[in-house]
Coordinates of C-alpha atoms in Angstrom, one line a residue:
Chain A
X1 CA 48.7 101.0 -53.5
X2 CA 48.9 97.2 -53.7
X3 CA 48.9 96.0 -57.7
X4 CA 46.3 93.7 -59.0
X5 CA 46.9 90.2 -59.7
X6 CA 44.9 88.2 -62.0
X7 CA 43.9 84.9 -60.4
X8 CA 42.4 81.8 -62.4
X9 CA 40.5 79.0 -60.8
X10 CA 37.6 76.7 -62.0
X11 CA 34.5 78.0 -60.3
X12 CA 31.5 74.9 -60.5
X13 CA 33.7 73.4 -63.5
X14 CA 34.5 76.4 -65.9
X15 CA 37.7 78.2 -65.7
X16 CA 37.3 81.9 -64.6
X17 CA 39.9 84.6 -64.5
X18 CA 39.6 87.2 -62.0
X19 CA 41.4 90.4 -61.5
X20 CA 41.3 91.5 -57.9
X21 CA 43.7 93.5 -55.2
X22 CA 45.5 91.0 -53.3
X23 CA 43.1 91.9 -49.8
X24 CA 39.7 90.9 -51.4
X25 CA 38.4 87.9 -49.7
X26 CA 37.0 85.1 -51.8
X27 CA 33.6 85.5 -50.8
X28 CA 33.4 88.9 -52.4
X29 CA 34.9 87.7 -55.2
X30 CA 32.4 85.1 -56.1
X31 CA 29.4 87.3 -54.6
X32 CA 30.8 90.4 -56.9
X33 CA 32.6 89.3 -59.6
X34 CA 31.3 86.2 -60.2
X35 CA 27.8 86.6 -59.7
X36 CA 27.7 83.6 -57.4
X37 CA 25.5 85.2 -55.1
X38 CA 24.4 82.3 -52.7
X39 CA 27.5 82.1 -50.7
X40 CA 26.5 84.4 -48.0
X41 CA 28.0 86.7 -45.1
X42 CA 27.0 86.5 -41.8
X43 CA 29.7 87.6 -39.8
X44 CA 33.4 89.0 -39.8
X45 CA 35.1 86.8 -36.7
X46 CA 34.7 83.9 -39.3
X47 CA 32.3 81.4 -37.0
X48 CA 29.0 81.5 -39.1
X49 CA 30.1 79.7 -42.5
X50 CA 27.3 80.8 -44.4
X51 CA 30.1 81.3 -47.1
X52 CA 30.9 77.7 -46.7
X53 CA 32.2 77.0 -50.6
X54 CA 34.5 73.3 -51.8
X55 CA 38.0 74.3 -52.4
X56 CA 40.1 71.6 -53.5
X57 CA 38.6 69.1 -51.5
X58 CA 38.0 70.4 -48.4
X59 CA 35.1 72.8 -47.0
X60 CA 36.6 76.9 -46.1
X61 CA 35.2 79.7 -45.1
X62 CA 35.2 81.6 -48.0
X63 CA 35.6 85.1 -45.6
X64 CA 38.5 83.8 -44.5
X65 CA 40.8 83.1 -47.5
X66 CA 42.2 85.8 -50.1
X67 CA 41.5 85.6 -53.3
X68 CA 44.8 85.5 -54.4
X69 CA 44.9 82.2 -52.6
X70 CA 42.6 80.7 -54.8
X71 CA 45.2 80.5 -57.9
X72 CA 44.3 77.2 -59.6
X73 CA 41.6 75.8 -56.8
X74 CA 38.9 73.5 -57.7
X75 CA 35.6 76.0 -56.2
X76 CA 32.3 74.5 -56.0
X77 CA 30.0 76.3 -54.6
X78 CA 26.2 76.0 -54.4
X79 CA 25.6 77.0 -57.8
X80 CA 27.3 73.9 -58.8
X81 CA 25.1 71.4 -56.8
X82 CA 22.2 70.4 -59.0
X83 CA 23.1 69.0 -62.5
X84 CA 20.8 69.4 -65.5
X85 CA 18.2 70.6 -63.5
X86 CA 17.8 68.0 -61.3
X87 CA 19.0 68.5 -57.1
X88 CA 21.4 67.3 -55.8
X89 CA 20.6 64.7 -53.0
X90 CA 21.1 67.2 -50.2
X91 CA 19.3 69.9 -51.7
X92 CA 16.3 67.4 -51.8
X93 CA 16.8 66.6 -48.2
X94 CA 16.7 69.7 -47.1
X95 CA 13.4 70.4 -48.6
X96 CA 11.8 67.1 -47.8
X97 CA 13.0 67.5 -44.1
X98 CA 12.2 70.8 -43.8
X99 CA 15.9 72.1 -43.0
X100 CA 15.8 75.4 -44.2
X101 CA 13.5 78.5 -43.2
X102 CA 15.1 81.9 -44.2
X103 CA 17.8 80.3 -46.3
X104 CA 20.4 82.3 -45.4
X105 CA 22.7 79.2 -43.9
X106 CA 21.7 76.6 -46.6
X107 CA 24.1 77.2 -49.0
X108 CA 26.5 77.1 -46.6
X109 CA 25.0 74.4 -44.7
X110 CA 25.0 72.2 -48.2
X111 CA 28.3 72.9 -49.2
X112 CA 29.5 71.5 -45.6
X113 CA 27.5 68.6 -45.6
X114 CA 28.5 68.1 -49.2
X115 CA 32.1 67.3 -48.5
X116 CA 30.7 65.7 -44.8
X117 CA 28.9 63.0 -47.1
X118 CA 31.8 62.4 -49.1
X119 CA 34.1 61.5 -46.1
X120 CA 32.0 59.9 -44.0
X121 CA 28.7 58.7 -46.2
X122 CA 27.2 57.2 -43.4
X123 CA 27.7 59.7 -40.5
X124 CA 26.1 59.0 -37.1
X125 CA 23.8 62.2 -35.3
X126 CA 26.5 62.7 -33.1
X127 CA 29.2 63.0 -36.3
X128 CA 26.5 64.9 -38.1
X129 CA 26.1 67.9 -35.8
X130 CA 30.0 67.7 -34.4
X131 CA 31.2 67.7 -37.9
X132 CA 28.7 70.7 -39.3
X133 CA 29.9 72.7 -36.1
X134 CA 31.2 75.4 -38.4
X135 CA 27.7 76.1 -39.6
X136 CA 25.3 78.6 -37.3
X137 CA 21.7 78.8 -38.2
X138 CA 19.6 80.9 -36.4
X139 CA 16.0 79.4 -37.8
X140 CA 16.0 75.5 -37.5
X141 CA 17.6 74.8 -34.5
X142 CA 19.6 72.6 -36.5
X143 CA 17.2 69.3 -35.9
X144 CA 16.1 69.2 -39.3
X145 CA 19.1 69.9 -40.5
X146 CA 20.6 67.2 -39.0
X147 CA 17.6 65.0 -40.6
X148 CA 18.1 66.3 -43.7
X149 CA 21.8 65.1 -44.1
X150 CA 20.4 61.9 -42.9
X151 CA 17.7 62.1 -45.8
X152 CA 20.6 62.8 -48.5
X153 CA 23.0 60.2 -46.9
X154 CA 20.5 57.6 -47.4
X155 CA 19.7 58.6 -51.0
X156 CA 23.5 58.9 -51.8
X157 CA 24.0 55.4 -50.5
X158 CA 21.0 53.6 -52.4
X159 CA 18.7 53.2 -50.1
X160 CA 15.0 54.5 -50.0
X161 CA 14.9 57.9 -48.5
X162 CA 11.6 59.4 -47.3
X163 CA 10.4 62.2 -45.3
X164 CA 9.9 62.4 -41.8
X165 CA 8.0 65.0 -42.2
X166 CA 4.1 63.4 -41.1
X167 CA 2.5 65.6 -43.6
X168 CA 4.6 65.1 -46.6
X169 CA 4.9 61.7 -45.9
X170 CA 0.8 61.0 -45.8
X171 CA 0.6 63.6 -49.2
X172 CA 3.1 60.7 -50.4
X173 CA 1.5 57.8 -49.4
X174 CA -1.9 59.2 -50.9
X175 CA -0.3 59.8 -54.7
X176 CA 0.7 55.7 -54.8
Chain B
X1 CA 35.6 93.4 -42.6
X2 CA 38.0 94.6 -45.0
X3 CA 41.8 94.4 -44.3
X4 CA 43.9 96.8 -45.2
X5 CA 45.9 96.9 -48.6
X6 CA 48.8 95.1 -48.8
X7 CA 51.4 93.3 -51.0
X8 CA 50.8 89.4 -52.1
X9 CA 54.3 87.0 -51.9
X10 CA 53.7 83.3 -52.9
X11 CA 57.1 81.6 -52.9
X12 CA 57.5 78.4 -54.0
X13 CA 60.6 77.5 -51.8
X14 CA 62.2 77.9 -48.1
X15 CA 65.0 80.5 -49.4
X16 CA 62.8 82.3 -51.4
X17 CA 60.8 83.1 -48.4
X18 CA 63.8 84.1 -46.2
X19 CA 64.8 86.3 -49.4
X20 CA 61.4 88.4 -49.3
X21 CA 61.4 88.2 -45.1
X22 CA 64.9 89.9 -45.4
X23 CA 63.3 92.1 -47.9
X24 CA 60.5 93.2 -46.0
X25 CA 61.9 93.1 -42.6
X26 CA 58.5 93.8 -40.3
X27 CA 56.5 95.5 -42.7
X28 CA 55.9 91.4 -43.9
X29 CA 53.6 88.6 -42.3
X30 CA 54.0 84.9 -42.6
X31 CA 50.5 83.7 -44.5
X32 CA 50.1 80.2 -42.6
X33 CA 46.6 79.2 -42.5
X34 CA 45.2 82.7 -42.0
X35 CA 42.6 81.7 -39.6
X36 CA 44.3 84.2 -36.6
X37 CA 46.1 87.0 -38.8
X38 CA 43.1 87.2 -42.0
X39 CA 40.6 87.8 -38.8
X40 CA 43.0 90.3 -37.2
X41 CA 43.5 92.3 -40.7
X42 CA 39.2 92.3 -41.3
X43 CA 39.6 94.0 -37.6
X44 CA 42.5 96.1 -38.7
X45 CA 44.1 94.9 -35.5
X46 CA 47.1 94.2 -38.3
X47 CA 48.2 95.8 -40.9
X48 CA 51.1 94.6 -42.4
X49 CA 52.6 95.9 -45.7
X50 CA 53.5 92.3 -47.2
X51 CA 51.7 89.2 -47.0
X52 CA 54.7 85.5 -47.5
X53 CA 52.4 82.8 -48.1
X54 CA 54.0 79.6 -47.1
X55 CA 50.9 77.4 -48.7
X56 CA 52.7 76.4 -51.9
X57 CA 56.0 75.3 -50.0
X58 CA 55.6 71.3 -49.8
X59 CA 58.5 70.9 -47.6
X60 CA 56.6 72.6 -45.0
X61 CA 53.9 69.8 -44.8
X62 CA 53.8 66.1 -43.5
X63 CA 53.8 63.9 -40.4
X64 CA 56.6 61.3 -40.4
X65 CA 58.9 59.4 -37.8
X66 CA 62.7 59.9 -37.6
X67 CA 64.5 57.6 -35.7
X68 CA 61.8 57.7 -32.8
X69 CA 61.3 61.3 -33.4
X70 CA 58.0 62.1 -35.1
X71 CA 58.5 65.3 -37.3
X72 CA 55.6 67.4 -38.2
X73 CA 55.8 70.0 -40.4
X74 CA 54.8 73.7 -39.4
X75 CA 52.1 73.6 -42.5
X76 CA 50.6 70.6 -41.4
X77 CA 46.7 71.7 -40.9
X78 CA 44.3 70.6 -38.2
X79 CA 42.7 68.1 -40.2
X80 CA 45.8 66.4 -41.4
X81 CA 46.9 66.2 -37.6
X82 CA 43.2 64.8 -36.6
X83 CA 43.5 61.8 -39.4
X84 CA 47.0 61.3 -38.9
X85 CA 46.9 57.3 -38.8
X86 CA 50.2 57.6 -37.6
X87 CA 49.4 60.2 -34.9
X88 CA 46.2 57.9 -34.4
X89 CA 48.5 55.3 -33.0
X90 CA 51.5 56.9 -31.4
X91 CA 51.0 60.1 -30.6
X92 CA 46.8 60.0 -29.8
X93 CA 47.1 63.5 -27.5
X94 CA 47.6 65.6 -30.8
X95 CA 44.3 64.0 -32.3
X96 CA 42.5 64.1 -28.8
X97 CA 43.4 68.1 -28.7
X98 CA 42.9 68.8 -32.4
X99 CA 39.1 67.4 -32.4
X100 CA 38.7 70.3 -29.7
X101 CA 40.4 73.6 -31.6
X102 CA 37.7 75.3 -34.1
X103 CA 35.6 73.3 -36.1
X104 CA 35.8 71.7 -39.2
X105 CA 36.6 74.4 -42.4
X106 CA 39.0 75.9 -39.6
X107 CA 40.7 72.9 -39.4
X108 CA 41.2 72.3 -42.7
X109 CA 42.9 75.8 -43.2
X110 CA 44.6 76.3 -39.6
X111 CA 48.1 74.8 -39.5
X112 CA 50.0 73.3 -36.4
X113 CA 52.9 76.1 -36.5
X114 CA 50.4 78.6 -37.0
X115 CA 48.8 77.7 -34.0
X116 CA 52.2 78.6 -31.7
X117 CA 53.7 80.9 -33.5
X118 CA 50.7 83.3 -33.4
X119 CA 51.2 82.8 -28.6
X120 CA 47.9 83.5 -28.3
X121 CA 47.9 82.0 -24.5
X122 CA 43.8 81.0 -25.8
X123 CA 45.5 78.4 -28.4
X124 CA 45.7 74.6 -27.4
X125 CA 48.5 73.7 -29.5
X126 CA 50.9 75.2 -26.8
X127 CA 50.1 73.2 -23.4
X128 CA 49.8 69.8 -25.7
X129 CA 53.2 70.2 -26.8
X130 CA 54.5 71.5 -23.7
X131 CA 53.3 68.2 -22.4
X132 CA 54.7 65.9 -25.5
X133 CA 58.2 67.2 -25.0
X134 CA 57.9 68.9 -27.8
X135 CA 60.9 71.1 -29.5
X136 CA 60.0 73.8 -32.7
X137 CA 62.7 73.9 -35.6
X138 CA 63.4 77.5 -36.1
X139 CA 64.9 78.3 -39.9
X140 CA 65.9 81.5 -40.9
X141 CA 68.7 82.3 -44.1
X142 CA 71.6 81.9 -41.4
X143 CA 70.6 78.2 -40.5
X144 CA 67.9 76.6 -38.1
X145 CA 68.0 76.0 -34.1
X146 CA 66.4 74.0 -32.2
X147 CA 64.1 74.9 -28.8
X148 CA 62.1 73.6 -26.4
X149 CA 58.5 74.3 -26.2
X150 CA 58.4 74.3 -22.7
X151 CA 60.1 78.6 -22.8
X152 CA 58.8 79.0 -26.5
X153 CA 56.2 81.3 -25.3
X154 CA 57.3 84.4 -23.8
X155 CA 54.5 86.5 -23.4
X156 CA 51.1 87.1 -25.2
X157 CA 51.6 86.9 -29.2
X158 CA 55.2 86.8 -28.5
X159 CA 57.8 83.7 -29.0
X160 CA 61.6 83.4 -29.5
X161 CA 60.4 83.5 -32.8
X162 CA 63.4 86.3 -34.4
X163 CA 62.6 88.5 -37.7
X164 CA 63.7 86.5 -40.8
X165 CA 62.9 83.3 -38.8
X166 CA 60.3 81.0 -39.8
X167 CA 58.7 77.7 -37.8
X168 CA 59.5 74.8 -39.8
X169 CA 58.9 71.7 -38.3
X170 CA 57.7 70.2 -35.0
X171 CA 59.9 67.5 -32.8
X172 CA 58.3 65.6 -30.3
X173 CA 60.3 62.3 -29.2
X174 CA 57.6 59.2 -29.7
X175 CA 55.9 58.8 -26.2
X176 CA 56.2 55.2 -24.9
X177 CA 53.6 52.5 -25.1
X178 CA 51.9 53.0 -22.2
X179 CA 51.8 56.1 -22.0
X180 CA 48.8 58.0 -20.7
X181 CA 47.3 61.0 -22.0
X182 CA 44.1 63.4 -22.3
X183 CA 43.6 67.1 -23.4
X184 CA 40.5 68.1 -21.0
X185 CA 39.2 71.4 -22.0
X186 CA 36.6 73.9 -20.7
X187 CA 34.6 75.6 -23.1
X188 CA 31.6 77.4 -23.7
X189 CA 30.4 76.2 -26.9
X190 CA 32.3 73.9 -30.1
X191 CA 34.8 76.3 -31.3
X192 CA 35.6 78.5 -28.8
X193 CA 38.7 79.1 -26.8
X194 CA 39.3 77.9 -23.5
X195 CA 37.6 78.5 -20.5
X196 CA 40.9 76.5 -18.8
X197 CA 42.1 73.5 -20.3
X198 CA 44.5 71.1 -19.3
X199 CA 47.4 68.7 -21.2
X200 CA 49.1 65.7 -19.5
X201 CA 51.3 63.1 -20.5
X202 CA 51.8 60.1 -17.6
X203 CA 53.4 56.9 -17.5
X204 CA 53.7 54.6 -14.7
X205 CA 56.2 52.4 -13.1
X206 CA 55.2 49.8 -10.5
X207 CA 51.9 51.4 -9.8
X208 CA 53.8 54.9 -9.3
X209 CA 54.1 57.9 -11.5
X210 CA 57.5 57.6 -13.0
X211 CA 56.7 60.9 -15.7
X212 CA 53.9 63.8 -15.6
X213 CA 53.4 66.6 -17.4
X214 CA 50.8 69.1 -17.2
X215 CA 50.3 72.2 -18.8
X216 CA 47.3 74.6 -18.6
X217 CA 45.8 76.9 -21.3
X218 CA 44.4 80.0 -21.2
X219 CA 44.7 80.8 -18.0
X220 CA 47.9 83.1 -17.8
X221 CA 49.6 85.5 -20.5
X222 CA 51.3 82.2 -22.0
X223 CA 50.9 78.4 -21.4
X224 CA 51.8 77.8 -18.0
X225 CA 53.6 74.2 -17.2
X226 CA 52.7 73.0 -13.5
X227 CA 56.0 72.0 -12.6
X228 CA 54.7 71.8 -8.6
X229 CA 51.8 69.8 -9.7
X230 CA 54.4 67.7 -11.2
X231 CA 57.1 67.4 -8.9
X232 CA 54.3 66.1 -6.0
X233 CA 53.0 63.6 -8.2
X234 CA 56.6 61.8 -9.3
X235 CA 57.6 58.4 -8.1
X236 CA 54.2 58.1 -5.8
X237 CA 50.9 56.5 -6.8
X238 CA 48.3 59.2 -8.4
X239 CA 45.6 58.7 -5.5
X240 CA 43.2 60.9 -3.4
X241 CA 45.7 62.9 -1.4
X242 CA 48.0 63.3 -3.9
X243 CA 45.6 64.5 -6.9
X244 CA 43.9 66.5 -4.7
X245 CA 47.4 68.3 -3.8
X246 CA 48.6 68.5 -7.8
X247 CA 45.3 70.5 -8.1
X248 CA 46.0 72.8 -5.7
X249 CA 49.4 73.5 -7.0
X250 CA 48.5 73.8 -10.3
X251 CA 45.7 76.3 -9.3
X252 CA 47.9 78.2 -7.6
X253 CA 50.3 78.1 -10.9
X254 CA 47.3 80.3 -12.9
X255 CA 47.6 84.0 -13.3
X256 CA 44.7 84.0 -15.4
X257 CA 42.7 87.7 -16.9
X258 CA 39.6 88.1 -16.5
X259 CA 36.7 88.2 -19.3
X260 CA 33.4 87.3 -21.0
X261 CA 34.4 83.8 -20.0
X262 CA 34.5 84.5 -16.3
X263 CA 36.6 86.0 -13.6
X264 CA 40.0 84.9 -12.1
X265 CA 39.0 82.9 -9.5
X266 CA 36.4 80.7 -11.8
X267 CA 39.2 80.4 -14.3
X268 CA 41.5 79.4 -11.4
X269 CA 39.0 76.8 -10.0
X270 CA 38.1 75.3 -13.5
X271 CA 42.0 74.6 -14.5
X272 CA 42.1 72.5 -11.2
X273 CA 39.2 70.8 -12.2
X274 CA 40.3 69.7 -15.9
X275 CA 43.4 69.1 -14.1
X276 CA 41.7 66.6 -12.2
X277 CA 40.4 65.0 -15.2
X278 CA 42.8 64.9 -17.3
X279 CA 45.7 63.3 -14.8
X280 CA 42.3 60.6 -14.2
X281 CA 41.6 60.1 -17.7
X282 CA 45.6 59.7 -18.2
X283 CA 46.1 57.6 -15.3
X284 CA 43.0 55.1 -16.9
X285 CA 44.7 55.2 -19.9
X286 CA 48.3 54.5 -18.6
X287 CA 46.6 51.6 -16.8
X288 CA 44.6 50.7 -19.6
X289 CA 46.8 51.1 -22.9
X290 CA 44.4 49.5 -25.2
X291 CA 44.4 52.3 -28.2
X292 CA 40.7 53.5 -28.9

């Protein structure tokens, strides 16, 4: 019925041309087409942003925004975190605070924080958790999570960033 | 999940969009900021033929004062409204009630004139401008008009909105210095709708209420102004007797439907409790104008 549009955006910093139906949602576009499959879906009233992907400066729910929409957007997803092999700050954080378990949320959850850090890079808890609100996570119970942005805030800013985590921390101390 | 198929329209320009509205007639929906009508079509609750999306037209967007009138356009998202220095300063109610809608990737995507020209009587934007004053300009190929938001909202998910017409901007003459405010809303959990929430606007005169407004969401088909609750308040001081009375009348204003969030008379009874607290927090602040 409805014709297809061909829709061209940079994806993580290369341009990509798509060819979709004006009703399919970005996040199947960049699980399907694009191959970018760590954007997730975890539900369809558009509350859990485990699609959580940077358009054009700000953080959307990728579920919730045709692709059509997308027509020369700046899209950075997790894919696009680490550079030359090396994690990004908040990927780091999230491993050395332990603010991940099933992984479902996290690249969501780092996409979010992502843009967070950028506007506010030295957030308070309180900011932290109010300002991730559009992130669920069903494993952590969000307090590591909310250590973990702490972890990567730090690190963004220059200053020493180190586990909280007791164990990691003494397995740390012990390599010096 | 999936929406239904349908027809993509991205003009560029105010009379192109009337052209394809005219068009279309209502087999078209306005695109805003899709967070109510792209979760409606996943639910196939709509499933309109044409999709008008208003994101690339600029002159739909901005916050800006107009000889004492602060003008907001309709495409104006959450966000925008939230760090609005302008807003910060003047009109703090707007940034008070726009921390409280969604959460953040919503409000970078939901838009002010989305907000009421989708009526959903669980949307906040209503009651705060309802109690700003507020007036929405209404544009359609003919010309615009002009109407108050206090009778905007008809009924649920209906407006005077007319086929063909399109929210452009939001009016809302500059409150006073001095004048109190507060947005005090019930809810479940950060991003929900309403339990009951309450607006109010309040200045003072002499130790005496000399303006009120209150309006209440989500507890009646549409925003619901307290005009009782007002009129006992006017030219007396907001104490005991007399808060405790502009409670009672605007419980008694609710006509509110029961759900997962609770029945009529615990909606009822919570409206008259963030009416309590927001005509407080307002009066502190009308006492106290220091800005936050």
């Amino acid at each position: 019925m409805a014709s297809k549009t061909m829709v061209t955006f940079s994806l993580n910093g290369s341009e990509v041309d798509v060819v979709v139906e004006p009703r399919e949602l970005l996040i199947h576009t960049l699980r399907e087409k694009c191959q970018h499959t760590g954007p997730h879906i975890g539900c369809e009233t558009s509350h859990c942003g485990a699609c959580t992907v940077d358009f054009n400066g700000t953080s959307v729910k990728s579920c919730t925004l045709l692709t059509v929409q997308a027509q020369g957007a700046e899209i950075r997803t997790v894919e696009g975190l680490a550079e030359g092999g090396v994690l990004h700050a908040l990927q780091e954080g999230f491993m050395q605070e332990h603010g991940l378990q099933c992984g479902f949320c996290t690249p969501g959850m780092l996409m979010r924080a992502y843009r967070l850090l950028q506007e506010n890079p030295d957030p308070t808890e309180a900011e932290i958790r109010y300002w991730m609100a559009g992130n669920l996570c069903r494993c952590t119970g969000y307090q590591n999570i909310v250590k973990a942005v702490q972890y990567a805030a730090r690190k963004l800013r220059g200053e020493t960033a180190e586990s909280s985590h007791p164990l990691i921390a003494a397995d740390a101390a012990q390599a010096h | 999940m999936i929406p239904r198929p349908f027809e993509y329209h991205a003009p560029q320009t105010l009379p192109e969009a009337f052209a394809l509205l005219g068009a279309h007639g209502d087999s078209a929906k306005l695109l805003a900021g899709g967070h109510s009508l792209l979760p409606m079509m996943k639910l196939r609750f709509a499933a309109p033929d044409h999709l008008i999306d208003l994101g690339r037209i600029t002159d739909l967007k901005g916050i800006r004062e107009e000889n004492g009138v602060l003008w907001i356009g309709a495409m104006t998202t959450e966000n925008e409204l939230i760090w609005s220095t302008l807003l910060q300063t003047r009109c703090p109610l707007i940034c008070e009630g726009a921390r409280q809608i969604a959460d953040p990737q919503v409000r970078y995507r939901g838009t002010l004139g989305g907000d009421l020209s989708h009526g959903d009587p669980g949307n906040d934007h209503p009651a705060l401008m309802v109690a700003l004053d507020a007036s929405f300009v209404l544009q359609s190929a003919a010309g615009e008009r002009v109407v108050p938001a206090d009778g905007f909202f008809i009924g649920t998910y209906a407006t005077l909105l007319e086929p063909g017409e399109i929210m452009t901007g939001i009016r809302i003459p500059m409150p006073p210095p001095g004048t109190g405010y507060c947005y005090a809303k019930l809810k479940r959990k950060t991003g929900d709708f309403a339990t009951a929430a309450t607006a109010v606007t309040l200045r003072l005169a002499g130790g005496n209420v000399e303006h009120v407004r209150i309006a209440l969401t989500n507890v009646g088909d549409t925003v619901i102004r307290a005009t009782d609750a007002e009129n006992v308040l006017t030219g007396k001081p907001l104490d005991e007797h007399a808060l405790d009375e502009a409670v009672r009348l605007a419980m008694a204003a609710c006509n509110p439907a029961p759900d997962l969030r609770g029945d009529e008379d615990y909606k009822r009874a919570m409206a008259g409790e963030m009416t309590r607290r927001a005509l407080n927090t307002a009066h502190e602040r009308a006492v106290n104008p220091a800005r936050p």
